[in-house]
Amino acid sequence: MKAVIQRVNGASVTVDGEIVGAIEGEGLCVLVGVTHGDGPAQVQTIARKIASLRILADEKSATDVGAPVLVVSQFTLYGDARKGRRPTWNAAAPGDVAEPLVDAVVEELRTAHGLHVETGRFGAMMQVSLTNDGPFTILLEA
């Protein structure tokens, strides 16, 4: 499982012209990709790291300050473009495997870490808008 975490000052996801998820103010925009073999252990590890990374103002975490989180599924994190010009997606888990695991990350952030979490729409063509604060971007793998 991979997660790209961006410290933001607001972010939103739009599908077919409708905002389906949005956060305001200081928070995190998190892109989550799932690979074959991922399961509950990776969900817990990624959620714990997202919630506890001390990357907000004054070296605080999202849990410390109750910062909102926008989670967006993104299979392209497992794209491989080492050969040729067309990436392959062989390392990305299929939707029926990935969707429940992305949902589990969201649920873990909400229940185990007490965070307000907004989401995109799995499998949809999404437009993600954000203001990257810093810019500050971290790549996590579990």
Short mmCIF file of C-alpha atoms in Angstrom, two decimals:
data_model
loop_
_atom_site.label_atom_id
_atom_site.label_comp_id
_atom_site.label_asym_id
_atom_site.label_seq_id
_atom_site.Cartn_x
_atom_site.Cartn_y
_atom_site.Cartn_z
CA MET A 1 0.00 0.00 0.00
CA LYS A 2 1.24 3.46 -0.89
CA ALA A 3 0.07 6.86 0.25
CA VAL A 4 1.07 10.29 -0.99
CA ILE A 5 0.37 12.76 1.80
CA GLN A 6 0.20 16.48 1.10
CA ARG A 7 -0.13 19.17 3.74
CA VAL A 8 -2.83 21.47 2.40
CA ASN A 9 -4.79 24.62 3.08
CA GLY A 10 -8.01 23.21 1.67
CA ALA A 11 -8.73 20.49 -0.88
CA SER A 12 -11.69 19.10 -2.79
CA VAL A 13 -12.69 16.32 -5.19
CA THR A 14 -15.18 16.87 -7.99
CA VAL A 15 -16.97 14.16 -9.99
CA ASP A 16 -19.20 15.11 -12.95
CA GLY A 17 -19.23 18.77 -11.85
CA GLU A 18 -20.29 17.93 -8.26
CA ILE A 19 -18.02 18.32 -5.23
CA VAL A 20 -18.11 14.91 -3.53
CA GLY A 21 -15.54 15.60 -0.81
CA ALA A 22 -13.88 18.74 0.55
CA ILE A 23 -11.85 19.98 3.50
CA GLU A 24 -11.12 23.54 4.53
CA GLY A 25 -8.14 25.02 6.30
CA GLU A 26 -5.06 23.16 7.42
CA GLY A 27 -5.31 19.44 6.75
CA LEU A 28 -4.05 16.55 4.66
CA CYS A 29 -4.86 15.38 1.15
CA VAL A 30 -3.96 11.69 0.88
CA LEU A 31 -3.78 9.66 -2.32
CA VAL A 32 -3.97 5.91 -1.56
CA GLY A 33 -2.91 3.07 -3.85
CA VAL A 34 -3.34 -0.64 -3.18
CA THR A 35 -1.26 -3.51 -4.51
CA HIS A 36 -1.65 -7.28 -4.54
CA GLY A 37 -1.20 -8.84 -1.11
CA ASP A 38 -2.25 -5.75 0.86
CA GLY A 39 -4.55 -6.39 3.78
CA PRO A 40 -5.51 -5.29 7.31
CA ALA A 41 -1.90 -4.90 8.49
CA GLN A 42 -1.12 -2.40 5.72
CA VAL A 43 -4.39 -0.55 6.40
CA GLN A 44 -3.51 -0.09 10.07
CA THR A 45 0.08 0.94 9.33
CA ILE A 46 -0.84 3.53 6.69
CA ALA A 47 -3.70 4.97 8.77
CA ARG A 48 -1.51 5.24 11.87
CA LYS A 49 1.24 7.02 9.90
CA ILE A 50 -1.22 9.40 8.21
CA ALA A 51 -2.77 10.33 11.55
CA SER A 52 0.49 10.68 13.46
CA LEU A 53 2.92 12.29 11.00
CA ARG A 54 4.13 15.53 12.57
CA ILE A 55 3.98 17.63 9.41
CA LEU A 56 1.45 20.31 10.34
CA ALA A 57 2.23 23.72 11.92
CA ASP A 58 4.41 23.60 15.03
CA GLU A 59 5.32 19.97 14.23
CA LYS A 60 1.83 18.74 15.10
CA SER A 61 0.02 15.75 13.62
CA ALA A 62 -3.52 15.56 12.27
CA THR A 63 -4.49 13.74 15.46
CA ASP A 64 -2.86 16.43 17.64
CA VAL A 65 -4.92 19.24 16.13
CA GLY A 66 -7.96 17.41 14.74
CA ALA A 67 -7.04 18.37 11.18
CA PRO A 68 -9.37 17.12 8.44
CA VAL A 69 -8.20 14.56 5.87
CA LEU A 70 -9.29 14.11 2.25
CA VAL A 71 -8.61 10.54 1.05
CA VAL A 72 -8.61 9.81 -2.69
CA SER A 73 -8.04 6.34 -4.15
CA GLN A 74 -5.38 6.33 -6.85
CA PHE A 75 -4.32 3.11 -8.56
CA THR A 76 -1.82 5.06 -10.66
CA LEU A 77 0.55 5.14 -7.67
CA TYR A 78 1.43 1.62 -8.80
CA GLY A 79 2.10 2.60 -12.40
CA ASP A 80 5.39 1.38 -13.83
CA ALA A 81 6.93 3.45 -16.62
CA ARG A 82 10.47 2.04 -16.56
CA LYS A 83 10.06 0.58 -20.07
CA GLY A 84 8.74 2.46 -23.04
CA ARG A 85 6.35 5.37 -22.87
CA ARG A 86 3.16 3.64 -21.76
CA PRO A 87 2.92 2.76 -18.04
CA THR A 88 1.69 -0.62 -16.94
CA TRP A 89 -0.67 -1.03 -13.99
CA ASN A 90 0.14 -4.69 -13.21
CA ALA A 91 1.16 -3.90 -9.61
CA ALA A 92 -2.16 -2.17 -8.83
CA ALA A 93 -4.76 -4.35 -7.16
CA PRO A 94 -8.06 -4.74 -9.05
CA GLY A 95 -10.99 -2.61 -7.93
CA ASP A 96 -12.80 -5.37 -6.07
CA VAL A 97 -9.70 -5.83 -3.90
CA ALA A 98 -8.62 -2.20 -3.63
CA GLU A 99 -11.95 -0.51 -2.85
CA PRO A 100 -12.62 -2.27 0.47
CA LEU A 101 -9.04 -1.59 1.58
CA VAL A 102 -9.26 2.13 0.77
CA ASP A 103 -12.59 2.20 2.63
CA ALA A 104 -10.87 0.48 5.55
CA VAL A 105 -8.17 3.18 5.66
CA VAL A 106 -10.90 5.82 5.82
CA GLU A 107 -12.74 3.95 8.56
CA GLU A 108 -9.53 3.44 10.55
CA LEU A 109 -8.75 7.16 10.37
CA ARG A 110 -12.27 7.95 11.57
CA THR A 111 -12.71 5.38 14.32
CA ALA A 112 -9.24 4.60 15.63
CA HIS A 113 -7.85 8.12 15.24
CA GLY A 114 -10.96 10.29 15.57
CA LEU A 115 -10.36 12.30 12.41
CA HIS A 116 -12.88 13.98 10.12
CA VAL A 117 -12.34 12.31 6.74
CA GLU A 118 -13.80 13.24 3.37
CA THR A 119 -13.35 11.07 0.29
CA GLY A 120 -13.44 10.97 -3.45
CA ARG A 121 -15.52 8.39 -5.32
CA PHE A 122 -13.77 5.08 -6.00
CA GLY A 123 -13.36 4.29 -9.71
CA ALA A 124 -14.72 7.66 -10.88
CA MET A 125 -12.93 10.18 -13.06
CA MET A 126 -12.09 12.75 -10.36
CA GLN A 127 -10.71 16.25 -10.42
CA VAL A 128 -8.69 16.95 -7.27
CA SER A 129 -8.05 20.58 -6.32
CA LEU A 130 -5.80 21.58 -3.47
CA THR A 131 -3.52 24.23 -2.14
CA ASN A 132 -0.30 22.47 -1.18
CA ASP A 133 1.08 24.20 1.92
CA GLY A 134 4.85 24.44 1.78
CA PRO A 135 4.82 22.65 -0.61
CA PHE A 136 4.97 19.61 1.62
CA THR A 137 4.55 16.10 0.20
CA ILE A 138 5.49 12.72 1.73
CA LEU A 139 5.41 9.24 0.15
CA LEU A 140 4.63 6.33 2.48
CA GLU A 141 4.72 2.61 1.77
CA ALA A 142 3.44 -0.19 4.00
#
